[in-house]
XYZ file of C-alpha atoms in Angstrom:
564
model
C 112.363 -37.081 97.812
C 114.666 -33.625 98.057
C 118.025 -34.636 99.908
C 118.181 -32.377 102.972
C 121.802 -33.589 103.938
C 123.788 -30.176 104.620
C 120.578 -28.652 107.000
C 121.070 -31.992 108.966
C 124.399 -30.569 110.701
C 123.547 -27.068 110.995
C 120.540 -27.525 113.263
C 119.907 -23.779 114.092
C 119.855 -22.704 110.845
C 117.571 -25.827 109.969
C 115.284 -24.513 112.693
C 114.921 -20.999 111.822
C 114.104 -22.426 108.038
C 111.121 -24.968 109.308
C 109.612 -21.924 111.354
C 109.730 -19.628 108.164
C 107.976 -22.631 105.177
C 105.934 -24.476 107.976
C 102.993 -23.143 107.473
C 103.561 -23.263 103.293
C 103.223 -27.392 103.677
C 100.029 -29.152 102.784
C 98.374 -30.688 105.731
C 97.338 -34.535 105.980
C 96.877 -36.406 109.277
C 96.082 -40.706 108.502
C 92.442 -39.771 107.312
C 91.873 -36.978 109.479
C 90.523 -33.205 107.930
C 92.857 -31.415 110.649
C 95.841 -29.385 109.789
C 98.636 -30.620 111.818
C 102.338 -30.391 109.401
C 105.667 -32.911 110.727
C 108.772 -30.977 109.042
C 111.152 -32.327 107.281
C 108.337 -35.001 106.075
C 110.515 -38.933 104.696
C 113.843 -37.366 105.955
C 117.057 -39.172 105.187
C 119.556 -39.141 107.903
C 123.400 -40.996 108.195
C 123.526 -43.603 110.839
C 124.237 -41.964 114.101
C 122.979 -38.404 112.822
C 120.600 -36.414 114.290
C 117.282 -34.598 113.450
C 115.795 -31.383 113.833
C 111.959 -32.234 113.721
C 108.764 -29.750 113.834
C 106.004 -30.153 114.279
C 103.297 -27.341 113.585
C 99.203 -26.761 114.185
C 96.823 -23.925 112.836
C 94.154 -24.213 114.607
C 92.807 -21.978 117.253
C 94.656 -21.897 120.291
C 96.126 -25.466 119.764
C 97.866 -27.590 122.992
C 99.721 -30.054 123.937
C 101.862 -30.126 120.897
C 103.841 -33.437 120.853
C 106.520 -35.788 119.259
C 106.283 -39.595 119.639
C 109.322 -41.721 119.330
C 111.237 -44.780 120.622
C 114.620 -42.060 119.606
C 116.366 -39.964 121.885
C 114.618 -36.641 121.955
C 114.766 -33.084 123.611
C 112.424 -29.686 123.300
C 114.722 -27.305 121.673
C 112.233 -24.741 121.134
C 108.436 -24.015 120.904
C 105.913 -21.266 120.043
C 102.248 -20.381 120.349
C 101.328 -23.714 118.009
C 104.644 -25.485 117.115
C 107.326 -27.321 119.091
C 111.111 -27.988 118.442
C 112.761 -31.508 118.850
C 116.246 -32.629 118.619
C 116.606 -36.441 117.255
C 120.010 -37.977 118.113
C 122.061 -40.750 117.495
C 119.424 -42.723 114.980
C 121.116 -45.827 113.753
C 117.891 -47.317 112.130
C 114.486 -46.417 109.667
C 112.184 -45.475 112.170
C 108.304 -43.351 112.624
C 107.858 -40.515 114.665
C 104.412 -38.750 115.333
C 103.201 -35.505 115.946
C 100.211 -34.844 117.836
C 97.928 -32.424 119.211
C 94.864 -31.049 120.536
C 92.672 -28.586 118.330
C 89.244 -27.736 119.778
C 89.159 -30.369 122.412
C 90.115 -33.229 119.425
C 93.636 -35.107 119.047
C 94.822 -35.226 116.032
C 98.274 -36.523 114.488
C 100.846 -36.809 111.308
C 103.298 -39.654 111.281
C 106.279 -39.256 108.644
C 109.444 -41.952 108.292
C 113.304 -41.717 109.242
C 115.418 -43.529 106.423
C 119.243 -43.989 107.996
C 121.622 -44.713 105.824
C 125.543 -45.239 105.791
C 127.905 -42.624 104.362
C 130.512 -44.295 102.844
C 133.923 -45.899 103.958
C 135.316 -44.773 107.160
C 139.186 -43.898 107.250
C 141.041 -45.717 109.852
C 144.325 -44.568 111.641
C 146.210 -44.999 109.435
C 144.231 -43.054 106.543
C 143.289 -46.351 104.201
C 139.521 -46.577 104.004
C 138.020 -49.997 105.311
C 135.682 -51.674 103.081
C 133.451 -53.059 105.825
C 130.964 -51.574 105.416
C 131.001 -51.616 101.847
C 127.172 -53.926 101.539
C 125.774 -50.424 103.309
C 124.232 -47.510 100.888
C 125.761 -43.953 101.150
C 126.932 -41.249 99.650
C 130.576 -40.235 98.553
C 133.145 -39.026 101.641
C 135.033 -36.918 99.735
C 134.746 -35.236 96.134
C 137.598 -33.210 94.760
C 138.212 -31.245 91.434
C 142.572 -30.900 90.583
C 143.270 -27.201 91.174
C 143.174 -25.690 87.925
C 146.875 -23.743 86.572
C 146.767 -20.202 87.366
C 146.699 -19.739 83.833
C 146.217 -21.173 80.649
C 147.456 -20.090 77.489
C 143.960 -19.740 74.847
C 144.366 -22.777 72.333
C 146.208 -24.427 74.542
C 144.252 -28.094 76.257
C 143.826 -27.870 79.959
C 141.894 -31.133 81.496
C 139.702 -31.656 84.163
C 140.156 -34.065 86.710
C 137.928 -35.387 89.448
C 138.642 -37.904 92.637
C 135.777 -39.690 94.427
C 136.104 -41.179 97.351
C 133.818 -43.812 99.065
C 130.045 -44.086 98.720
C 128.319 -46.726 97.599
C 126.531 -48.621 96.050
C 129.116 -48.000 93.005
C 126.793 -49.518 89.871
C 124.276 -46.301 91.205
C 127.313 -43.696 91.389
C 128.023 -40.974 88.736
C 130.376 -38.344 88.720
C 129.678 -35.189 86.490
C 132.467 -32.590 85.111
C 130.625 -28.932 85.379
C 131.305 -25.925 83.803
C 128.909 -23.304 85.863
C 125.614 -25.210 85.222
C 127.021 -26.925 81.767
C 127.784 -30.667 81.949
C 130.853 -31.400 80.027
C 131.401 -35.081 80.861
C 129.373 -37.494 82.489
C 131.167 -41.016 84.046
C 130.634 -43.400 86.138
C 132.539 -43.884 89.157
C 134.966 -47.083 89.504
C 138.091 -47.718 91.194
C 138.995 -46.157 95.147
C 139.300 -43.576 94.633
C 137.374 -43.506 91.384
C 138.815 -40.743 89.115
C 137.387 -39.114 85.609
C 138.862 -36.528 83.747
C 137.709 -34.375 80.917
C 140.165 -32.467 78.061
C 139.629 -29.245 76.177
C 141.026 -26.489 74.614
C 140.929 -23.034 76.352
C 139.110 -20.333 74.998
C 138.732 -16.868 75.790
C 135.037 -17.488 76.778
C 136.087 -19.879 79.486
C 138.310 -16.962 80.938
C 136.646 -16.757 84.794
C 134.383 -19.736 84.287
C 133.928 -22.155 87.788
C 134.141 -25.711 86.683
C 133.512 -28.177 89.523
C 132.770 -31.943 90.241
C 129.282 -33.602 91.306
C 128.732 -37.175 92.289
C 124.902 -38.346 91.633
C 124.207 -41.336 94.062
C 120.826 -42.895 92.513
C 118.679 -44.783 94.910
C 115.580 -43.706 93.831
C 115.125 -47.472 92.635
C 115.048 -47.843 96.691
C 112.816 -45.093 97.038
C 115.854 -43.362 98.721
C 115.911 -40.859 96.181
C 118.773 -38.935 93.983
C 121.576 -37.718 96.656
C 123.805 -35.227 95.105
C 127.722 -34.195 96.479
C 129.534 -31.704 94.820
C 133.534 -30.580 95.091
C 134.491 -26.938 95.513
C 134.690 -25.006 92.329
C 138.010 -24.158 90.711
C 138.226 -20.924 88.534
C 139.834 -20.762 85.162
C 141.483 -17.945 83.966
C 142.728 -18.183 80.290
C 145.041 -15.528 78.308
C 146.626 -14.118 75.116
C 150.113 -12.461 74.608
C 150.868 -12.572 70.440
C 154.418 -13.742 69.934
C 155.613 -9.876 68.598
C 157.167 -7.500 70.887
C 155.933 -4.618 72.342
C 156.717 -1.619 70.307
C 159.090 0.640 72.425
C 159.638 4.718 71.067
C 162.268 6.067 73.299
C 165.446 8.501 71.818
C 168.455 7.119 71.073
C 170.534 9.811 72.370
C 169.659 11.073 75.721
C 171.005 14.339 77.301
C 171.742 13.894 81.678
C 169.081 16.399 83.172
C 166.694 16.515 80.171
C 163.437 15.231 80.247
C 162.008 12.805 77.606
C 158.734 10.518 76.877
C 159.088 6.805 76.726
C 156.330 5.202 74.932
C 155.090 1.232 74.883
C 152.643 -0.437 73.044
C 151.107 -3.927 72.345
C 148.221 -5.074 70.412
C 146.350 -8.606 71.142
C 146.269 -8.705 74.928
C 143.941 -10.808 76.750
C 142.792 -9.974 79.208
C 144.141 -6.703 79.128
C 143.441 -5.601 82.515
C 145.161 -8.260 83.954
C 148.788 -7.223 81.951
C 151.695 -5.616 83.960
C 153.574 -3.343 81.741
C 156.736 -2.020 83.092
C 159.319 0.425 81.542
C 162.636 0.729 82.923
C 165.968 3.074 82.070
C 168.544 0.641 83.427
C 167.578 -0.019 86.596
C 165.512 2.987 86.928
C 161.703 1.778 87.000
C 159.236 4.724 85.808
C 156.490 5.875 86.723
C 153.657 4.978 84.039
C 150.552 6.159 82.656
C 148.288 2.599 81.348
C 145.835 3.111 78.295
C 143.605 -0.588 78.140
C 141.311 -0.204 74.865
C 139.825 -3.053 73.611
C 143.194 -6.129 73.425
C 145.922 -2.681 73.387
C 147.993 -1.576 75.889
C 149.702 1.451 76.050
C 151.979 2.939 78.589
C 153.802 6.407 78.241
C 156.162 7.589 81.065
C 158.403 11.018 81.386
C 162.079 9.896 82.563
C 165.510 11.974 83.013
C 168.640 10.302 82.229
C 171.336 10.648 84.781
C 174.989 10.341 84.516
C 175.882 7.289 86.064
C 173.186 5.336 83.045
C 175.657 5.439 80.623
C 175.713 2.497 78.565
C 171.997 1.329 80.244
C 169.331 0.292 78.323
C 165.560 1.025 77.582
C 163.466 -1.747 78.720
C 159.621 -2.568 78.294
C 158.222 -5.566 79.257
C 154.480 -6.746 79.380
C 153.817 -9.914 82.030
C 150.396 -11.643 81.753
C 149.535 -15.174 82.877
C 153.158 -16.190 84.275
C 154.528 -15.138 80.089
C 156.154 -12.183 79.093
C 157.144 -10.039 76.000
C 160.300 -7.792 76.018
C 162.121 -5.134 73.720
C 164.860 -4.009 74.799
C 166.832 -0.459 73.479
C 170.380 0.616 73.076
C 170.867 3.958 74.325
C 173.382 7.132 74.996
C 173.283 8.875 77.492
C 175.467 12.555 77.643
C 176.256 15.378 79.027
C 176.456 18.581 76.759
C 176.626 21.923 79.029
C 176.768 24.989 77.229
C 180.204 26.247 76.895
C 181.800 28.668 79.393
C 182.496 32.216 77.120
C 183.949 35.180 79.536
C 185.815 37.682 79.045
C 188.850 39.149 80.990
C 187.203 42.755 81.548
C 183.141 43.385 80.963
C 183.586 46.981 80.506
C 187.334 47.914 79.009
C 188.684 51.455 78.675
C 188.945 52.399 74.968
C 192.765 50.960 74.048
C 192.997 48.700 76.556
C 193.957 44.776 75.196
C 190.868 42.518 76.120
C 190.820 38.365 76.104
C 188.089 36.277 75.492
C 188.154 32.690 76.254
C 185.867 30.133 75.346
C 185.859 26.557 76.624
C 183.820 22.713 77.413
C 184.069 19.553 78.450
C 186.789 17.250 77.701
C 184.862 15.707 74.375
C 183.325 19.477 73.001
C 185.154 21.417 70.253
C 184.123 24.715 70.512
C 185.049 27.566 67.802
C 185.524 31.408 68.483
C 184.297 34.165 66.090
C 188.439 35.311 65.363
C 189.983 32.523 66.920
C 191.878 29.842 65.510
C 190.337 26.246 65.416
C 191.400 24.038 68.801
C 191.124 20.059 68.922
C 188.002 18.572 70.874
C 188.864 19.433 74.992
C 190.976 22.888 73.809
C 189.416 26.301 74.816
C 189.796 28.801 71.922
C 190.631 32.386 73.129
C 191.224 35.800 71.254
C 192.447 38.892 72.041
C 191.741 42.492 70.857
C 192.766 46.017 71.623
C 189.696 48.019 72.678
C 188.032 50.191 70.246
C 185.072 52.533 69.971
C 183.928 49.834 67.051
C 184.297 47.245 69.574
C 181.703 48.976 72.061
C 178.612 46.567 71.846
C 180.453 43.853 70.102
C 179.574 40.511 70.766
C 181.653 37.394 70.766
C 179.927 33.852 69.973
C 181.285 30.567 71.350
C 179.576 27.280 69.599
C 180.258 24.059 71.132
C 180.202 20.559 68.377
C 180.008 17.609 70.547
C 179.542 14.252 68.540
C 177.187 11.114 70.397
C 176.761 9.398 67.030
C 174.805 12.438 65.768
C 176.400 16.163 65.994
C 175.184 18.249 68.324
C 176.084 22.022 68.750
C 175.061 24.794 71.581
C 175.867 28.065 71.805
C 176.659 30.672 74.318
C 177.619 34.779 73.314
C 178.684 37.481 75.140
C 178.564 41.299 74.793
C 181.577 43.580 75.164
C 181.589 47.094 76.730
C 184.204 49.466 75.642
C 184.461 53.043 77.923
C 185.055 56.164 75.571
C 184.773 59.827 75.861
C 182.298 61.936 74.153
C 182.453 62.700 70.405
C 180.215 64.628 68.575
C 180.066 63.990 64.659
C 179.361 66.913 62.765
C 176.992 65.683 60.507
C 174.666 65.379 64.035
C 174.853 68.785 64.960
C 175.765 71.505 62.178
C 177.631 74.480 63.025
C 174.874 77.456 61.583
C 171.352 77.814 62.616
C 168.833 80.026 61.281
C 165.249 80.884 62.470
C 162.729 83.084 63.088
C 161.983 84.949 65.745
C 158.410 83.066 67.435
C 158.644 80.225 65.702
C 159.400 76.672 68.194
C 162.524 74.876 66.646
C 164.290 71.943 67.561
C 168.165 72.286 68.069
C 169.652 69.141 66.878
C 173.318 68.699 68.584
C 174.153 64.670 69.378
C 177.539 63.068 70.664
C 178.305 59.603 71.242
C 180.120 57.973 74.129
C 180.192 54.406 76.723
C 178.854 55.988 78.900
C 176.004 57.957 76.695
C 177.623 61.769 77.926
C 174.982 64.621 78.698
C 174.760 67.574 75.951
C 174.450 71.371 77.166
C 174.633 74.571 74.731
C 174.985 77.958 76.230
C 175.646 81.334 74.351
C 179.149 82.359 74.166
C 178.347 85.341 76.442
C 175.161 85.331 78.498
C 175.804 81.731 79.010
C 171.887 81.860 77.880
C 171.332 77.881 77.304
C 168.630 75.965 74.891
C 167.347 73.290 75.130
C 168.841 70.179 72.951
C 166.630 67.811 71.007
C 163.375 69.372 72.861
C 161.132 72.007 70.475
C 161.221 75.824 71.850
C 160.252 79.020 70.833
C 163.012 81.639 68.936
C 163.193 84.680 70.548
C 165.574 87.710 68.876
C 167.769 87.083 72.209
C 168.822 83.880 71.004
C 170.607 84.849 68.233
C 174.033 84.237 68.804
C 177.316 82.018 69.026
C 176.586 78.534 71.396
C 179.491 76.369 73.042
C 177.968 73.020 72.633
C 179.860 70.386 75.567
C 179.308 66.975 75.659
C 180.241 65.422 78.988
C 180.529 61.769 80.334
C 182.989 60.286 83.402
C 185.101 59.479 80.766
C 186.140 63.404 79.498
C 184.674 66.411 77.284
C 184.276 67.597 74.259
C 183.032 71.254 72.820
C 181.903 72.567 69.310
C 180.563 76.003 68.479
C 177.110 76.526 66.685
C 175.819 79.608 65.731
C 172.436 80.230 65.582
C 170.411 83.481 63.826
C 167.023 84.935 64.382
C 165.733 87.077 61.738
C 162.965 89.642 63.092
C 159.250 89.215 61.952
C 159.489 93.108 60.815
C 162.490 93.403 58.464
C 160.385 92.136 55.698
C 158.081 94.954 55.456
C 161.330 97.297 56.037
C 163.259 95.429 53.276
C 159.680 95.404 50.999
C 159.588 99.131 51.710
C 163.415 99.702 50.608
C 162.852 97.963 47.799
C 159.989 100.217 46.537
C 161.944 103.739 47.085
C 164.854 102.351 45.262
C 162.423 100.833 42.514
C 160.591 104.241 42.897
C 164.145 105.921 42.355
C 165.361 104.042 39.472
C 161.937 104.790 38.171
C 162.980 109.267 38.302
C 165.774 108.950 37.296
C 165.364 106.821 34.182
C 162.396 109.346 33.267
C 164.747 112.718 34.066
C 167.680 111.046 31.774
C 165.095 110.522 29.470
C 164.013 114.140 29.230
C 167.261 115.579 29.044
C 168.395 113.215 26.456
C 165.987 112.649 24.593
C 164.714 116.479 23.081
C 165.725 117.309 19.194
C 168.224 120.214 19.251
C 167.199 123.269 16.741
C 169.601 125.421 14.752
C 169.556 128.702 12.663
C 168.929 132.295 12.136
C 166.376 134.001 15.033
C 164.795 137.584 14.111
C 164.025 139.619 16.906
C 161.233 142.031 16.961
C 163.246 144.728 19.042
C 166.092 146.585 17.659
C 169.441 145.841 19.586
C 172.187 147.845 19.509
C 174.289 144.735 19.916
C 175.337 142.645 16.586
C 173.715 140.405 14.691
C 173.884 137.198 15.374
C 175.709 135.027 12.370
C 174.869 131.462 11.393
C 177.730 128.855 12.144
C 177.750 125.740 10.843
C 178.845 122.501 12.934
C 182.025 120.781 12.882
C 181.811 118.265 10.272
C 178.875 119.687 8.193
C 180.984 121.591 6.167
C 179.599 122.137 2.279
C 175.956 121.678 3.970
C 173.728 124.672 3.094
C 172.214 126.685 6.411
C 169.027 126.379 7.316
């Protein structure tokens, strides 16, 4: 016999069921072939319940579909071939009957009410009475001990179970459940009767429903096994190891800067149900979680302010009402760059000029030139403004110690104003080119600010172009006033530039040949009248002169040589 106790108070729903399995039932009638079903068939009802009864044909067109009972009835409901009826109030075993008419012949099914008592009934002041204690019935109340919200794996959690009433006690059992799993099976004695089960808790059993059911065997009374069960109670076990998390944070923290805070712990379970938390003081960040596997990682980005001086790094990880903490020493400062100025950007050459560099009460700070100043001390210098000082720059470093040394710098650039000067060595004084050929005059001068250059010939005022190729024509030979000029003054420097003309070559080539061509005559004339023997004696002419003969004379300085 199937126990059909929770559809006996919920009569609708009890209803709809019967109309959906009645025709699934095997029909039966005392002897007769005809298919006539009574639902629910040997039902079991408390004294004073009531009973939802159908009753069901499937023959053709079937009528007069009734219910026959000395029990209070009423139609609840009926349809094309069954019929509805409420029971109420039945206090004793009892037979109803169904019949009908199917093809012009009554037939009927006839099925038995078994009433029995459900246990001890509380009186006003909340003790249970005991008499009705000789009666059958099953347990008023069944309750499982709420479980802890947690419990540490290892660690023994029991079970424990109250029963109270039902009866009779020698048939009453009371099973310890976990899901579908019996775990302890024991009988029920004392009021209320209580059994109780211990374990250890495992990680398996994390989520598990354990409940309590009482099994109420009357099947010896052919009353059948009538079960009662308490509500389930869920277990949820966990795991923190007895280490602390691992916490990577800096020691030394700078106000304003950002920095990562890191947080780590291995052997969680269940890690999705840890809180991990990182604080800076009492500043709570804002986390990123990793969960892989039993690890749980948490990074966060903070910035240290002033006022967390002396504060602490904190991570904690919470599971299962336990908690594991590290906590971290830090220091928090501030370390602005030092203030370098100086009293004049742009000084005019020989003017004095003061630079000052200075921090916060704790910073040293050190001048390029300057004498070393205690920690809190600006360190200043001061110069007479040169032309070697134009561009010059002046570098402030700033030591602050925080139980390391730290250092930052800050430089500055000096202008010094000067007038134009031109180096000779940048633009020489003599030029020479030829005529249609593109040169390049090269003049430069120097000067804060850079001063503009301009040549122009001493007397046309003809100008060329400086730095920039052009071509040599024979009217640019000449002397040039070279001035360089800037809002601080002037200066001038002559250049003189020559142009030789394309054609004096062949003129000096010619030249050269007439006086080569000269040298040449001459040579050969000396030659000639040098070099021809001389010839000396007596000459016979053919003629006869009247005049005298001519007499051989001998040289000077041939004296005792005989004539020719």
């Amino acid at each position: 016999m199937v126990p059909l106790g929770p559809l006996l108070w919920a009569r609708q729903s009890l209803l709809s069921l019967l109309l959906l399995v009645c025709c699934l039932l095997p029909p039966g009638a005392q002897g007769q072939a005809s298919s006539l079903w009574v639902e629910p068939q040997d039902p079991v009802v408390p004294t004073g319940g009531s009973l939802l009864v159908n009753c069901s044909a499937d023959c053709p067109n079937p009528n007069q579909i009734a219910l026959e009972t000395d029990l209070s009835k009423k139609l609840v409901d009926s349809g094309l071939s069954w019929s509805a009826f409420q029971l109420s109030n039945v206090t004793s075993d009892s037979e109803i009957i169904c019949s009908s008419f199917c093809s012009g012949l009554q037939i009927t099914r006839t099925t038995g009410i078994t009433v029995y008592l459900p246990g001890k009934v509380s009186d006003k002041t909340g003790n249970f009475t005991n008499d009705n204690s000789k009666h059958t019935g099953l347990p008023e109340r069944v309750e499982l001990a709420p479980l802890p919200p947690w419990q540490p794996v290892g660690d023994s959690f029991t079970l424990r179970c109250q029963v109270w009433g039902g009866a009779p006690r020698a048939n009453l059992t009371v099973v310890l459940l976990r899901g579908q799993k019996e775990l302890s099976r024991q009988p029920a004695v004392g009021e209320p009767a209580e059994v109780t089960a211990t374990g250890p808790a495992s990680r398996e059993d994390y989520g598990a429903n354990f409940s309590c059911r009482t099994e109420l065997d009357l099947r010896h009374r052919g009353l059948g096994l009538f079960e009662n069960s308490s509500t389930s109670r869920q277990l949820r076990t966990f795991a923190l190891p007895m280490t602390s998390p691992h916490l990577t944070a800096p020691r030394i923290l700078e106000v304003g800067k950002e920095f990562t805070v890191g947080c780590s712990l291995d052997g969680v379970f269940p890690v999705w149900e840890a809180q991990v938390h990182l604080a800076l003081g009492d500043q709570m960040l804002n986390l990123t979680v990793l969960r892989h596997g039993d690890m749980l990682r948490a990074t966060a980005m903070a910035t240290a302010r002033e006022e967390q001086e002396g504060a602490q790094m904190v991570c904690n990880v919470t599971l299962g009402g336990d908690s594991r903490e590290t906590r971290k020493n830090v220091t928090v400062y501030r370390f602005e760059e030092p203030m370098l100025y100086l009293s004049e950007d742009s000084a005019l050459e020989g003017t004095m000029v003061n630079v000052t560099c200075k921090a916060g009460t704790r910073v040293q700070v050190t001048l390029d030139g300057a004498p070393i100043m205690a920690p809190g001390q600006p360190a200043q210098l001061q110069l007479n403004a040169t032309e070697s000082d134009d561009g010059r720059n002046f570098s402030c470093n700033a030591r602050l110690e925080v139980g390391k040394i730290l250092h930052k710098n800050r430089s500055v650039q000096l202008s010094v104003l000067y007038g134009p000067k031109i180096d000779r060595a940048k633009c020489p004084q003599r030029w020479m080119w030829k005529e249609k050929s593109y040169q390049v005059l090269e003049c430069q001068a120097r000067g804060n600010p850079a001063p503009t250059m301009n040549c122009s010939q001493e007397v046309s005022k003809l100008t060329v172009p400086v730095g920039i190729p052009f071509l040599v024509k024979l009217y640019h030979n000449g002397i040039y006033h070279c001035q360089a000029v800037s809002s601080q003054g002037m200066t001038t420097v002559e250049v003189v530039i020559e142009v030789q003309d394309r054609n004096a070559r062949s003129v000096t080539i010619a030249m050269v040949v007439l006086v080569v061509l000269g040298l040449v005559i001459i040579t050969a004339a000396l030659l000639y009248v040098f070099g021809v023997p001389k010839r000396s004696g007596i000459y016979h002419m053919k003629d006869r002169s009247t005049s005298l003969p001519l007499t051989s004379k001998q040289p000077d300085g041939l004296a005792g040589e005989e004539p020719s």
